[in-house]
Amino acid sequence: MAPQKALGRRVHPLTGREIHYIACRPVGGEAAVASAGEVADTVWATLGEIPQYVPYGLFEPVQRYLDAALPSQLP
């Protein structure tokens, strides 16, 4: 992954950990969990699939970025 833009940071409301959100672009290789103690899994998902993985909603700056950057899956 190649970092493209910092989207924001916050203290995660469920874990209390400081989280930094970075928009990246893939440059090769396979997605994998680097820290099993912090991340349960990785998955490539469409914008419409995100709610099944994050049912409580995304951090608003991340949602705005994805809404602008990804094509809509609506007919």
Tab-separated table of C-alpha atoms in Angstrom:
chain	number	residue	atom	x	y	z
A	1	MET	CA	0.000	0.000	0.000
A	2	ALA	CA	1.127	3.537	-0.755
A	3	PRO	CA	-0.224	6.279	1.512
A	4	GLN	CA	-2.103	9.017	-0.343
A	5	LYS	CA	-3.879	11.263	2.167
A	6	ALA	CA	-4.370	11.556	5.927
A	7	LEU	CA	-8.121	11.468	6.604
A	8	GLY	CA	-8.094	12.122	10.344
A	9	ARG	CA	-7.502	10.624	13.751
A	10	ARG	CA	-9.506	9.987	16.888
A	11	VAL	CA	-9.677	7.921	20.031
A	12	HIS	CA	-11.755	4.887	19.065
A	13	PRO	CA	-15.017	4.919	21.057
A	14	LEU	CA	-14.989	1.171	21.762
A	15	THR	CA	-11.292	0.445	22.359
A	16	GLY	CA	-9.971	3.765	23.660
A	17	ARG	CA	-7.008	3.481	21.266
A	18	GLU	CA	-5.792	6.362	19.122
A	19	ILE	CA	-6.578	5.550	15.499
A	20	HIS	CA	-5.078	7.287	12.444
A	21	TYR	CA	-6.976	6.975	9.164
A	22	ILE	CA	-4.908	7.081	5.962
A	23	ALA	CA	-6.226	6.709	2.406
A	24	CYS	CA	-3.915	4.362	0.490
A	25	ARG	CA	-3.689	2.852	-2.954
A	26	PRO	CA	-2.654	-0.729	-3.614
A	27	VAL	CA	0.694	-1.173	-5.343
A	28	GLY	CA	1.015	-4.969	-5.207
A	29	GLY	CA	1.091	-7.941	-2.913
A	30	GLU	CA	-1.645	-9.431	-0.761
A	31	ALA	CA	-3.626	-7.796	2.033
A	32	ALA	CA	-2.841	-9.414	5.389
A	33	VAL	CA	-3.274	-8.769	9.096
A	34	ALA	CA	-0.005	-7.351	10.440
A	35	SER	CA	-1.022	-7.357	14.124
A	36	ALA	CA	-3.479	-10.086	15.120
A	37	GLY	CA	-3.814	-8.506	18.562
A	38	GLU	CA	-5.267	-5.352	17.015
A	39	VAL	CA	-6.974	-6.413	13.763
A	40	ALA	CA	-9.198	-9.468	13.338
A	41	ASP	CA	-9.208	-9.730	9.544
A	42	THR	CA	-8.708	-7.975	6.211
A	43	VAL	CA	-11.146	-7.929	3.312
A	44	TRP	CA	-11.601	-6.066	0.020
A	45	ALA	CA	-15.151	-4.703	0.092
A	46	THR	CA	-17.311	-2.480	-2.048
A	47	LEU	CA	-18.761	0.688	-0.584
A	48	GLY	CA	-22.142	-1.055	-0.322
A	49	GLU	CA	-20.660	-4.017	1.595
A	50	ILE	CA	-19.041	-1.931	4.337
A	51	PRO	CA	-22.119	-1.881	6.642
A	52	GLN	CA	-21.958	-5.675	7.045
A	53	TYR	CA	-18.442	-5.261	8.472
A	54	VAL	CA	-18.961	-1.945	10.299
A	55	PRO	CA	-22.653	-1.890	11.291
A	56	TYR	CA	-22.264	1.160	13.571
A	57	GLY	CA	-20.981	3.362	10.724
A	58	LEU	CA	-17.597	4.682	9.685
A	59	PHE	CA	-15.687	7.612	11.140
A	60	GLU	CA	-17.295	10.564	9.302
A	61	PRO	CA	-14.135	11.832	7.509
A	62	VAL	CA	-13.538	8.286	6.206
A	63	GLN	CA	-17.147	7.988	5.031
A	64	ARG	CA	-16.935	11.339	3.206
A	65	TYR	CA	-13.692	10.297	1.507
A	66	LEU	CA	-15.105	6.951	0.370
A	67	ASP	CA	-18.356	8.523	-0.837
A	68	ALA	CA	-16.337	10.909	-3.029
A	69	ALA	CA	-13.615	8.476	-4.138
A	70	LEU	CA	-15.607	5.346	-4.952
A	71	PRO	CA	-18.299	4.948	-7.590
A	72	SER	CA	-21.818	4.490	-6.349
A	73	GLN	CA	-23.205	0.953	-6.528
A	74	LEU	CA	-26.773	2.209	-6.880
A	75	PRO	CA	-28.556	1.356	-10.156
